[in-house]
XYZ file of C-alpha atoms in Angstrom:
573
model
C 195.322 -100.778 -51.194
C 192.481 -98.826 -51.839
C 191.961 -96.570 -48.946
C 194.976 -93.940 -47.109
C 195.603 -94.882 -43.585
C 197.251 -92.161 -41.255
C 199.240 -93.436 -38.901
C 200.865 -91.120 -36.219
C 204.093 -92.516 -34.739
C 205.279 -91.163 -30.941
C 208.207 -92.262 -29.426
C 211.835 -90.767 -28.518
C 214.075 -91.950 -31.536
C 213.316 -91.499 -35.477
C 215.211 -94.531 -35.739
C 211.774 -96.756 -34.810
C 210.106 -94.400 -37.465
C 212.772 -95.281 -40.217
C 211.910 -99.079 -39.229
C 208.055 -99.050 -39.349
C 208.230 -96.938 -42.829
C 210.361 -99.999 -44.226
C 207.778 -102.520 -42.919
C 205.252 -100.335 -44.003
C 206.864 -100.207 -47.975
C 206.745 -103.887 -48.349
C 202.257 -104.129 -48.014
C 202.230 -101.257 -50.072
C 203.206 -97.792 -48.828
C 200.483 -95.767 -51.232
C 198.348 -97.418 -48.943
C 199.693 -95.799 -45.965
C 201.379 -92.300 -44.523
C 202.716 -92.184 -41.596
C 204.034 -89.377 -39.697
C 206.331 -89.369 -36.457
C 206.842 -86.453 -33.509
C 208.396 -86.758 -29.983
C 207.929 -85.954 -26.734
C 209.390 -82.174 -27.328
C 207.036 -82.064 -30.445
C 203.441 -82.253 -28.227
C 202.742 -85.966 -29.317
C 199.383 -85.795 -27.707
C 198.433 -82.431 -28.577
C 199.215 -83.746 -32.672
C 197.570 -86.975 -31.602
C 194.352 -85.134 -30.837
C 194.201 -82.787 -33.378
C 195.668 -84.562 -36.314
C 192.835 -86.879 -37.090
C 194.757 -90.002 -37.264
C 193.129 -93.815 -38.032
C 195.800 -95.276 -35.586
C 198.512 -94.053 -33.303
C 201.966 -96.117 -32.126
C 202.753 -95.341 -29.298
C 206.315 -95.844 -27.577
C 205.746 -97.566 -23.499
C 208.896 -96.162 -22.069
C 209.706 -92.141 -21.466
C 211.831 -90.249 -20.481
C 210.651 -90.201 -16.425
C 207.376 -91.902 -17.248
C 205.545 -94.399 -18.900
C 202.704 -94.423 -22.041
C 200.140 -95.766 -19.922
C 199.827 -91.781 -18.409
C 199.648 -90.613 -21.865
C 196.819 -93.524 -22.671
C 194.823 -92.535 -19.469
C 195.338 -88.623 -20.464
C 194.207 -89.167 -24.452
C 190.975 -90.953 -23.204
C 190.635 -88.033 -20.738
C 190.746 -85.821 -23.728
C 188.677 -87.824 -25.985
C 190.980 -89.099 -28.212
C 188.863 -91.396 -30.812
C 191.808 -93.121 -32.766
C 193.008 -96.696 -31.705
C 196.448 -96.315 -29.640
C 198.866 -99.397 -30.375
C 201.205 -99.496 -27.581
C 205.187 -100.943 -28.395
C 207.639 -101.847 -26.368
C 211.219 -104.079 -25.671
C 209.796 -106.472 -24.084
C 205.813 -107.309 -23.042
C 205.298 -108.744 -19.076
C 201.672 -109.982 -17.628
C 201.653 -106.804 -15.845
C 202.540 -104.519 -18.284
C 200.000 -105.788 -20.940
C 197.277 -105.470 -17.958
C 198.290 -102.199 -16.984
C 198.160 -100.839 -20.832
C 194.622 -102.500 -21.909
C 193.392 -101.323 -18.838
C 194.439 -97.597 -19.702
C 193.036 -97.862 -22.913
C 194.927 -99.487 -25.605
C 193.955 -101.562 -28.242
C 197.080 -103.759 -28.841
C 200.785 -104.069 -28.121
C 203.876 -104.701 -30.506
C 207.085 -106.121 -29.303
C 210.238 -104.768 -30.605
C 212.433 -106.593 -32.747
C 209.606 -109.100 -33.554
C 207.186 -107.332 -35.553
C 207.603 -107.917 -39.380
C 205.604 -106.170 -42.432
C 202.566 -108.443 -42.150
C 202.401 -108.328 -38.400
C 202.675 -104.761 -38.129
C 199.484 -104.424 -41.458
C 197.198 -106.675 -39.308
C 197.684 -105.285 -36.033
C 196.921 -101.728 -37.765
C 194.171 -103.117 -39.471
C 192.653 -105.180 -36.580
C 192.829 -102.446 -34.368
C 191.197 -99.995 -36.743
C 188.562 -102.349 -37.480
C 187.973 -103.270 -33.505
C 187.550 -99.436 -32.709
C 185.232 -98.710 -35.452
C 183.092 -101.589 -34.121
C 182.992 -99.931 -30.300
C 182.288 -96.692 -31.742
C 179.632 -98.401 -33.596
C 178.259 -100.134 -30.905
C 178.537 -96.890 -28.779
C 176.520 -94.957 -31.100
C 173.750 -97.846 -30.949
C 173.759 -97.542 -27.409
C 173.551 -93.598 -26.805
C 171.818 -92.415 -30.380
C 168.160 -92.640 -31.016
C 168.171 -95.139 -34.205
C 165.253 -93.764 -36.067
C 166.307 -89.400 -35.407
C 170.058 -89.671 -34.946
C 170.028 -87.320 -32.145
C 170.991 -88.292 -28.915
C 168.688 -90.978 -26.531
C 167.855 -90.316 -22.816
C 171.243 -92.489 -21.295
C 173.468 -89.710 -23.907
C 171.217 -87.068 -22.800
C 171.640 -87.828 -18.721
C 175.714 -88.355 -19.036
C 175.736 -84.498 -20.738
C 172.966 -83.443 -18.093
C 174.834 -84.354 -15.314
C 178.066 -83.199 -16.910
C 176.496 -79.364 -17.825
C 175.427 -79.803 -13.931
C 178.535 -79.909 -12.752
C 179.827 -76.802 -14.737
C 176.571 -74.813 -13.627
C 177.691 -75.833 -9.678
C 181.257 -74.060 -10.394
C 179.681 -71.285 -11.429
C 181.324 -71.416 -15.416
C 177.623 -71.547 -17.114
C 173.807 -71.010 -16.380
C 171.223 -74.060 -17.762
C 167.934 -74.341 -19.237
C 166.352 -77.308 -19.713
C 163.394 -77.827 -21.888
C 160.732 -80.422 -21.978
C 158.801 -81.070 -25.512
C 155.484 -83.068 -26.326
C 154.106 -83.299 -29.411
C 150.495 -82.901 -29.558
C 148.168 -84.731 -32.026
C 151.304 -87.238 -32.403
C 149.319 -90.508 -32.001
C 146.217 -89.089 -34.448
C 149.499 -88.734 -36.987
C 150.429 -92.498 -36.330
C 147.186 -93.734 -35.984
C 145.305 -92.025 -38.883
C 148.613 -91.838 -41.296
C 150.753 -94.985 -40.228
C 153.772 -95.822 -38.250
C 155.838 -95.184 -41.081
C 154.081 -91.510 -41.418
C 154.685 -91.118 -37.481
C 158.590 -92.289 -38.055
C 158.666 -89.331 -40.747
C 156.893 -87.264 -38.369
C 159.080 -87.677 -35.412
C 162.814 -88.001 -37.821
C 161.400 -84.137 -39.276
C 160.708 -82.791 -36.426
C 164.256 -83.687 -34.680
C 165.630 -82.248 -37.484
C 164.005 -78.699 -37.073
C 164.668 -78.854 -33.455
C 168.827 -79.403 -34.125
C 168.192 -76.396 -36.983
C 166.615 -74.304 -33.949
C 169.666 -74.813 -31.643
C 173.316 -73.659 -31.314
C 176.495 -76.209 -31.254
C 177.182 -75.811 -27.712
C 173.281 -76.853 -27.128
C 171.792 -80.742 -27.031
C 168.569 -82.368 -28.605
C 167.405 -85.549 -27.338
C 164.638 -87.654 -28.031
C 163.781 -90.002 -24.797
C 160.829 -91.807 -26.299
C 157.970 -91.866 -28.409
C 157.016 -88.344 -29.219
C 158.973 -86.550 -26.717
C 162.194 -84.820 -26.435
C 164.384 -82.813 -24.141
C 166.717 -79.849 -25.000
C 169.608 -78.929 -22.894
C 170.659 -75.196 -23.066
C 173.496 -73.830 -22.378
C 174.822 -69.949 -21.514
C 170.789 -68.334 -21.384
C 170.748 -66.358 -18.102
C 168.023 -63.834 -19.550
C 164.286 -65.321 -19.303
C 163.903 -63.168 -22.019
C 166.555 -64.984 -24.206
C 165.255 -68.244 -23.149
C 161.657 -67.432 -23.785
C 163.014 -65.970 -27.305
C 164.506 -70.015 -27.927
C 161.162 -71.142 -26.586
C 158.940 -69.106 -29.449
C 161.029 -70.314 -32.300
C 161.081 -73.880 -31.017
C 157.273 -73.516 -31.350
C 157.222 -72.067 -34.626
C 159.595 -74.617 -35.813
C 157.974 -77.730 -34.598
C 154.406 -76.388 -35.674
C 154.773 -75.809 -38.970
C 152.980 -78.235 -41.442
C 154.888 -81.183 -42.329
C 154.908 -83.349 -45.959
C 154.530 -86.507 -45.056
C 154.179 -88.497 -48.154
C 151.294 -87.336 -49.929
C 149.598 -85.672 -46.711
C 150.396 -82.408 -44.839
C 150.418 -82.674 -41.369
C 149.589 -80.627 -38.797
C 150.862 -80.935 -35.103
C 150.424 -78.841 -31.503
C 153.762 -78.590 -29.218
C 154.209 -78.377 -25.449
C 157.038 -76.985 -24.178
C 158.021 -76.747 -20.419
C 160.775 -75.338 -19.048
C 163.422 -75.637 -15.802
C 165.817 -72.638 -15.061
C 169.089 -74.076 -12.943
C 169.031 -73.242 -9.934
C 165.566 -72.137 -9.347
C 163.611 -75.444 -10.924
C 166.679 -77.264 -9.771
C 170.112 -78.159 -8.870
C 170.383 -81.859 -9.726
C 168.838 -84.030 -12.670
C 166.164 -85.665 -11.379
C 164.392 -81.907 -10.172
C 164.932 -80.565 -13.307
C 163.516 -83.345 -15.566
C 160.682 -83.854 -12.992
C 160.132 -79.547 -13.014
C 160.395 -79.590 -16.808
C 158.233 -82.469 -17.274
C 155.483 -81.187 -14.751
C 155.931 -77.662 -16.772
C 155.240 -79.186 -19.709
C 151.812 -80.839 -18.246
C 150.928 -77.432 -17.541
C 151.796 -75.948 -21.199
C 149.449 -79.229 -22.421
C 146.245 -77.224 -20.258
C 146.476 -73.860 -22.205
C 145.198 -73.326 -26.058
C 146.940 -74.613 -28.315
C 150.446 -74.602 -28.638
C 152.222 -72.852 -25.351
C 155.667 -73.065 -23.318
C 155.359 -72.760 -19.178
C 158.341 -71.732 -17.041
C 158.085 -73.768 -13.284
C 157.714 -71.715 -10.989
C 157.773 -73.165 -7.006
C 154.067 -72.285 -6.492
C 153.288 -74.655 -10.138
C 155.190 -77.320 -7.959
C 152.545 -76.251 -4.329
C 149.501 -77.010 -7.086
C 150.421 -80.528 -7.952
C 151.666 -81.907 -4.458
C 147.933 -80.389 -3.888
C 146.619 -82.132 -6.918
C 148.442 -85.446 -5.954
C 147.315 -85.392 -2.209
C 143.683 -84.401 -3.597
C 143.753 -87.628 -6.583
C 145.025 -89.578 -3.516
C 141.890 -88.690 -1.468
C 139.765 -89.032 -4.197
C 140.670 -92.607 -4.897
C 139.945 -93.289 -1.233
C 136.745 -91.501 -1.054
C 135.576 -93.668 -3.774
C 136.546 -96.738 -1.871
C 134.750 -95.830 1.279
C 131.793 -94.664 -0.617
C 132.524 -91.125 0.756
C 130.561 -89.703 -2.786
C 126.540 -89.079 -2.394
C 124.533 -87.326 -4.908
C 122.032 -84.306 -4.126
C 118.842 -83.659 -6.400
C 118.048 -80.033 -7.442
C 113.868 -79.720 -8.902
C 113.169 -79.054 -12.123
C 109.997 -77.111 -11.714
C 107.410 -77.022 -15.073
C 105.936 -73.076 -15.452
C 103.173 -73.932 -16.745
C 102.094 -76.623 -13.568
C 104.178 -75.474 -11.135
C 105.485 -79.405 -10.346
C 108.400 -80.728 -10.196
C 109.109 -82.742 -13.343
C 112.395 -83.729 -13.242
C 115.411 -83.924 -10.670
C 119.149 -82.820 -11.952
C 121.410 -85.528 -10.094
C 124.634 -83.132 -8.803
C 127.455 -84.835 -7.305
C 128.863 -84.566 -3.472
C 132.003 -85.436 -1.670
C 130.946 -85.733 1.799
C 134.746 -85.261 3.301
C 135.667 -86.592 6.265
C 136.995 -82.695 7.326
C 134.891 -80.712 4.817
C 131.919 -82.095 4.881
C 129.636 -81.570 1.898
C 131.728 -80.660 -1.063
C 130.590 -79.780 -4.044
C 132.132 -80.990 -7.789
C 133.870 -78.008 -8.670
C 136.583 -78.237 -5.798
C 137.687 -81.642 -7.450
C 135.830 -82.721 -10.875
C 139.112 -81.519 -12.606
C 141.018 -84.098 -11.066
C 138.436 -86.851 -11.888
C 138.395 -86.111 -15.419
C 142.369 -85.502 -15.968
C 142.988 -89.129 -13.939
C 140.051 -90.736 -15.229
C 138.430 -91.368 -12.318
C 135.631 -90.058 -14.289
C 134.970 -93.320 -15.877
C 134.205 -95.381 -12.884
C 132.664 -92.640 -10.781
C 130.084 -91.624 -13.729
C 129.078 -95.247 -13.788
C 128.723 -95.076 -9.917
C 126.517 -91.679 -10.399
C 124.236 -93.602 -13.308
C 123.771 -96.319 -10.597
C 123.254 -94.153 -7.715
C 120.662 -92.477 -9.772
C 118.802 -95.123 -10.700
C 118.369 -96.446 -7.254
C 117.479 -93.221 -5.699
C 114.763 -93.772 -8.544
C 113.421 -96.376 -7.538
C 113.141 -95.625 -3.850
C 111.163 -92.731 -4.840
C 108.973 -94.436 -6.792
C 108.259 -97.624 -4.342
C 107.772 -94.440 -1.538
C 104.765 -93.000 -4.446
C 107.135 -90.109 -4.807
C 107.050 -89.333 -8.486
C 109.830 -87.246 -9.282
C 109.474 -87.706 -13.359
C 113.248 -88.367 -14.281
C 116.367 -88.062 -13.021
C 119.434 -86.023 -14.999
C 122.810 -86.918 -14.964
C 125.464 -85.342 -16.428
C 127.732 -87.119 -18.847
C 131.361 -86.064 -19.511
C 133.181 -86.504 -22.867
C 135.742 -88.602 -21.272
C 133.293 -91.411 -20.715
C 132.092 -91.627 -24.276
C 136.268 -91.839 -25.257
C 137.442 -94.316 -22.479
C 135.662 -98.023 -22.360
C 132.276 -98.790 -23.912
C 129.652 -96.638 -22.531
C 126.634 -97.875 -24.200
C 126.865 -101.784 -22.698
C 127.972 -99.928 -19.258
C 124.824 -98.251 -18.677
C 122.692 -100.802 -19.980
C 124.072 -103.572 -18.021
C 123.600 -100.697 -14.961
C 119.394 -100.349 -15.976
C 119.414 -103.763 -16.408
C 120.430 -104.808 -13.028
C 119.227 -102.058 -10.980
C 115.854 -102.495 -13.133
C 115.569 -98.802 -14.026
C 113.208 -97.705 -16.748
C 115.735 -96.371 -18.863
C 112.716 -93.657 -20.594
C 113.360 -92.417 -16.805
C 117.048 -91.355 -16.943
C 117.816 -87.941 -18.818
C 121.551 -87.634 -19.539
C 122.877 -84.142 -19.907
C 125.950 -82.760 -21.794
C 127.472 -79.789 -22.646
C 127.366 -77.875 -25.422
C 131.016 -77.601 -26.493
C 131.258 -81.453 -26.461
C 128.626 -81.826 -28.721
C 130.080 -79.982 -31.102
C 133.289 -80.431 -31.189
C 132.964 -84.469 -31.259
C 129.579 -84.745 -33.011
C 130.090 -87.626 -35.398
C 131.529 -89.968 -31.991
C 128.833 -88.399 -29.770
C 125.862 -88.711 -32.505
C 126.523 -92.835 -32.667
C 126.435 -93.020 -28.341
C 123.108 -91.077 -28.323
C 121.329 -92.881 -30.854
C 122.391 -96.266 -29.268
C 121.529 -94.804 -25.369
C 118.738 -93.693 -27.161
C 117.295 -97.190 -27.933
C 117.671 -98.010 -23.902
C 114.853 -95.114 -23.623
C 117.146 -92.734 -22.120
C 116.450 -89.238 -23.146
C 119.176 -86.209 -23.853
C 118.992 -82.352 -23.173
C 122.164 -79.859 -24.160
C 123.935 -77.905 -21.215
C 125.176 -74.548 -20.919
C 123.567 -73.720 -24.420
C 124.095 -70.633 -25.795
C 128.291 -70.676 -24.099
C 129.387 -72.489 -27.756
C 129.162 -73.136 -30.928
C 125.971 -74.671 -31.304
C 124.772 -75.952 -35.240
C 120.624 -75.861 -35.032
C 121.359 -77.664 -37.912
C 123.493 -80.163 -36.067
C 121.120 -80.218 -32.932
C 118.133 -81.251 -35.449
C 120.000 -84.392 -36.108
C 120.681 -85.209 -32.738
C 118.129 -86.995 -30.236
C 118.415 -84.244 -28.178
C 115.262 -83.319 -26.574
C 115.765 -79.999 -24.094
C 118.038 -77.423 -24.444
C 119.237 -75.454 -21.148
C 120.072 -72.214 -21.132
C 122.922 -70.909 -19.235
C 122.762 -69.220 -16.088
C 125.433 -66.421 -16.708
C 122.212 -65.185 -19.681
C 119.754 -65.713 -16.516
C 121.455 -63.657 -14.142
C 121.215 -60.808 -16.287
C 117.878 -61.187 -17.614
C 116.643 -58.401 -15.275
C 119.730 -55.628 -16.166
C 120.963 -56.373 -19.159
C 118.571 -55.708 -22.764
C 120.806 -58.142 -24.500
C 120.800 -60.417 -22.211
C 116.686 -60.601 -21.650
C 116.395 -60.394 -26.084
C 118.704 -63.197 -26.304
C 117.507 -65.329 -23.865
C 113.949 -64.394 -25.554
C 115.101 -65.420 -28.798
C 116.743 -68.864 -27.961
C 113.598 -69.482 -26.174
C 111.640 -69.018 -29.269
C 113.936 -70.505 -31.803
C 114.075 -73.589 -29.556
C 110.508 -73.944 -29.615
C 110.478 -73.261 -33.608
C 112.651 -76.440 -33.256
C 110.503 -78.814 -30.929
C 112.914 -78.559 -27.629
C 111.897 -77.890 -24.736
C 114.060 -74.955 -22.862
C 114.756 -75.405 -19.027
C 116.642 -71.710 -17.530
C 119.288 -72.940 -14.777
C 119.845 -70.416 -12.425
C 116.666 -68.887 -11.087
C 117.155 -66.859 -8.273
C 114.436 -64.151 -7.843
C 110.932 -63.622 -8.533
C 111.673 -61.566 -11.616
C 113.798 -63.326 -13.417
C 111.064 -66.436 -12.882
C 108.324 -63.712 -14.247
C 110.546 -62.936 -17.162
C 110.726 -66.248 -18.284
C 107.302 -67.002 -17.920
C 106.549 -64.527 -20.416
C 108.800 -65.691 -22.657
C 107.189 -68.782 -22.081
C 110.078 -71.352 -21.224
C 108.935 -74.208 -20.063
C 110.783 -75.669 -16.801
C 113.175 -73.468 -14.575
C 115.618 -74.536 -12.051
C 117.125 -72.290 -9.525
C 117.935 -71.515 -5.670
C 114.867 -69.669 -5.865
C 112.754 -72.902 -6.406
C 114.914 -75.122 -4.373
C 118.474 -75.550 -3.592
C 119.842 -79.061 -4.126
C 118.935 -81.458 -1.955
C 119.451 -85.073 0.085
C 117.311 -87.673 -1.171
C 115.320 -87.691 2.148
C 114.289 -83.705 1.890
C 113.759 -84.324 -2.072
C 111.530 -87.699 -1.096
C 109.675 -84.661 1.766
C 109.288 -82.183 -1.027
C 107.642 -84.133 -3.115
C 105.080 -85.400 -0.633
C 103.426 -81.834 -1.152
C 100.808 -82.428 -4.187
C 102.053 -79.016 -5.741
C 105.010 -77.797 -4.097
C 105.536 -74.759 -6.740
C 101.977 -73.888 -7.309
C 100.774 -72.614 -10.433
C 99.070 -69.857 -9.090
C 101.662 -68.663 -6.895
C 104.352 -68.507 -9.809
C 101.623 -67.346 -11.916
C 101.143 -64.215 -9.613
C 105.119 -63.440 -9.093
């Protein structure tokens, strides 16, 4: 034989020991070494901590049976094969000892050498397949680390220790961030490396009494163990982070990913499973809002916020149903004229309760569910009709803006969207001005650059908000179809107190113009502000002091005035 097999012998007499080692010598003893101990020797203490391949085990005791010593070494995790042997083998004793745990029986008196070799062997053999199959079905395949079913059994087991009051718990939520840019951009045999590296680190970051699991695709959970200190906790937490961002070789390539890491404290994020995944989890969605990578203890008022959140998406998707949404036109008023030129289209949720309510108590929620999607193409529609009613009422309002979020140049295919909306409505698309901020721009300009120049064919027209609040390339903007730049009200409101502020604003006005844009200042709100910016010759203004926004029956009234912001009276401000 090639291999040593260690069997472990337990019954009352050494005569049965003396037997088996005969048997044993005729297949071959180098191939086998067997040992023997009794009752008063601590046969299942040995059995446990002896590392055998196979244990014998005698049936009858003295005032008991083996199947209580089966039922106790499965209690106590015993991973070798147990071979039970007895006088004689009854129905109800070969039920009673498979059912406690055994792998096989021997009767006495008829087991000869190659009996007693197979049923070792067989037995060996049929355990290493269980354990096999065992691992398959509570081990990740691809990181080796425990899977979600492992991960729940030792969840629920650490719960039950935390509940006696033996040990506090921690559970931790992780995400990877840029994960699917890795897999996409690299492969899915980069994003196997990716994820198999990266359980590594996070079993390097942790103590033996602590658990890593990975419960799909770029996630995984980590169950912690003895950390009653936030501090200690938050000190795991920081070198988790480090760990997992540090730049990985994949191949050829070094990668960089971003990390999320919620966490749940037992009791106060939880006393069962299912509160502390869901707290971790909804911890971790908050850790995935902050800059770059971050961890986020719950916290009960965290857990207030999204029933909020969830009752307001809820409402939301019913509000777009009943066609609760309207939209409310603010002027754009030209200096130089004094007429309205343009109307900015500015969403409202009329609310059954609330009434009017304006975007910022809910656009959040649209663009994190991607509502976003089908309620900007209801807003482009919208827009275009209350267009055209103007016009056929010889109310010529110039163009309507609409703002564009980033989300709806990622999600579907904007381009045919809006021109299958100007074609039905029959819009003329040189009409419709769509507006977008500054830090999308730049931050996405290749993906952006290709939308624009393709809305740009439908006549649509573009102008940059909140400019001067980023990063803005006048290098980049030159190569953009971007037409009017508008400057930010926070610079506006200070115009009048703040030097900086009024030189600033001055000099984007100017360098604009050096650039052929036009510059529209959002925010007007007195008469001085609207004669500082006439000096600094911007062009169009927009601002409560002009006109706050308005129904489309008031705009449809304002415009019925030939000049409604005279040129001489803003001339004389």
């Amino acid at each position: 034989m090639d291999i040593s097999i260690k069997i472990l012998l337990i019954d009352e007499e050494q005569a049965e020991y003396l037997l088996l080692a005969q048997l044993l010598n005729q297949v071959g003893c180098g191939g086998y070494r067997l040992s023997w101990c009794n009752t008063l020797d601590g046969g299942l203490d040995k059995a446990l901590s002896g590392h055998f391949d196979i244990i014998l085990l005698d049936y009858y005791w003295r005032g008991t049976t083996g199947s209580d010593l089966l039922r106790c070494a499965r209690a106590k995790g015993c991973r070798a094969p147990i071979v039970v042997m007895s006088a004689e083998m009854v129905a109800e004793l070969d039920r009673d000892i498979i059912r406690a745990g055994a792998s096989d029986y021997l009767i006495k008196g008829q087991v000869d050498a190659q009996l007693l070799e197979r049923t070792v062997r067989y037995a060996i053999e049929r355990k290493a397949a269980e354990l096999k199959l065992s691992r398959l079905a509570h081990y990740d395949i691809l990181t080796n680390v425990p899977n979600r079913i492992l991960f729940r059994d030792r969840l629920e087991h650490a719960l039950q220790l935390a509940e006696r009051g033996q040990m506090s718990l921690t559970l931790m939520y992780l995400d990877l961030d840029g994960f699917k840019q890795v897999n996409d951009g690299y492969g899915h045999d980069a994003g196997d490396a990716l994820i198999r590296a990266c359980a590594q680190r996070l079993c390097e970051c942790m103590r033996k009494s602590d658990s890593v699991a990975r419960i799909g695709g770029d996630e995984f959970t980590l169950l912690l163990e003895g950390t009653e200190q936030t501090g200690d906790i938050a000190h795991i937490a920081e070198k988790v982070l480090e760990a997992v961002i540090r730049p990985y070789r994949i191949g050829s390539h070094q990668v960089l990913v971003g990390c999320s890491l919620g966490i749940a404290v037992y009791p106060v994020a939880g006393r069962d499973a299912e509160s502390l995944l869901k707290h971790a989890d909804l911890a971790m969605y908050q850790a995935k809002q902050r800059e770059g990578s971050a961890y986020v203890f719950y916290t009960e008022a965290m857990n207030i916020e999204v029933h909020r959140q969830l009752l307001l998406e809820s409402n939301l998707q019913r509000a777009l149903g009943n066609n609760e949404f309207c939209l409310y036109y603010q002027p754009r008023v030209e200096l130089s004229s004094g007429r309205v030129v343009g109307l900015e289209a500015l969403l409202r949720w009329m609310h059954p309760q609330r009434g009017p309510t304006a975007p910022e108590a809910f656009i959040s929620v649209v663009e994190d569910t991607g509502m976003i999607v089908a309620l900007g193409d209801w807003i482009i529609r919208q827009g275009c009709q209350d267009l055209n009613r103007l016009l056929e009422r010889g109310r010529d309002p110039g163009f309507v803006a609409i703002n564009l979020s980033l989300r709806q140049f990622f999600e579907g295919n904007l381009v045919a969207r809006v021109a299958s909306i100007i074609k039905q409505v029959e819009c003329d698309g040189s009409r419709i001005e769509f507006e977008l901020s500054e830090t999308a721009v730049m931050e996405n300009m290749e993906m952006v650059s290709l939308h624009l120049r393709a809305l740009s064919n439908l006549g649509a027209n573009f102008s940059l908000d909140d400019f001067g609040t980023g990063y803005s390339s006048f290098m980049y903007l030159q190569r953009l179809p971007i037409r009017t730049l508008k400057i930010d009200q926070r610079f506006i409101g200070n115009i009048t107190r703040d030097d900086d502020d009024r030189e600033l604003v001055k000099a984007m006005i100017s360098l604009a113009h050096s650039l052929n844009k036009q510059v529209v200042a959002v925010g007007v709100e007195t008469p001085e502000q609207l004669a500082l910016l006439r000096e600094f010759n911007c062009d169009q203004v927009q601002g409560f002091y002009l006109s706050h926004p308005l129904d489309l029956e008031s705009i449809c009234h304002l415009l019925n005035q030939d000049t409604p912001f005279s040129a001489a009276t803003i001339r004389h401000i």
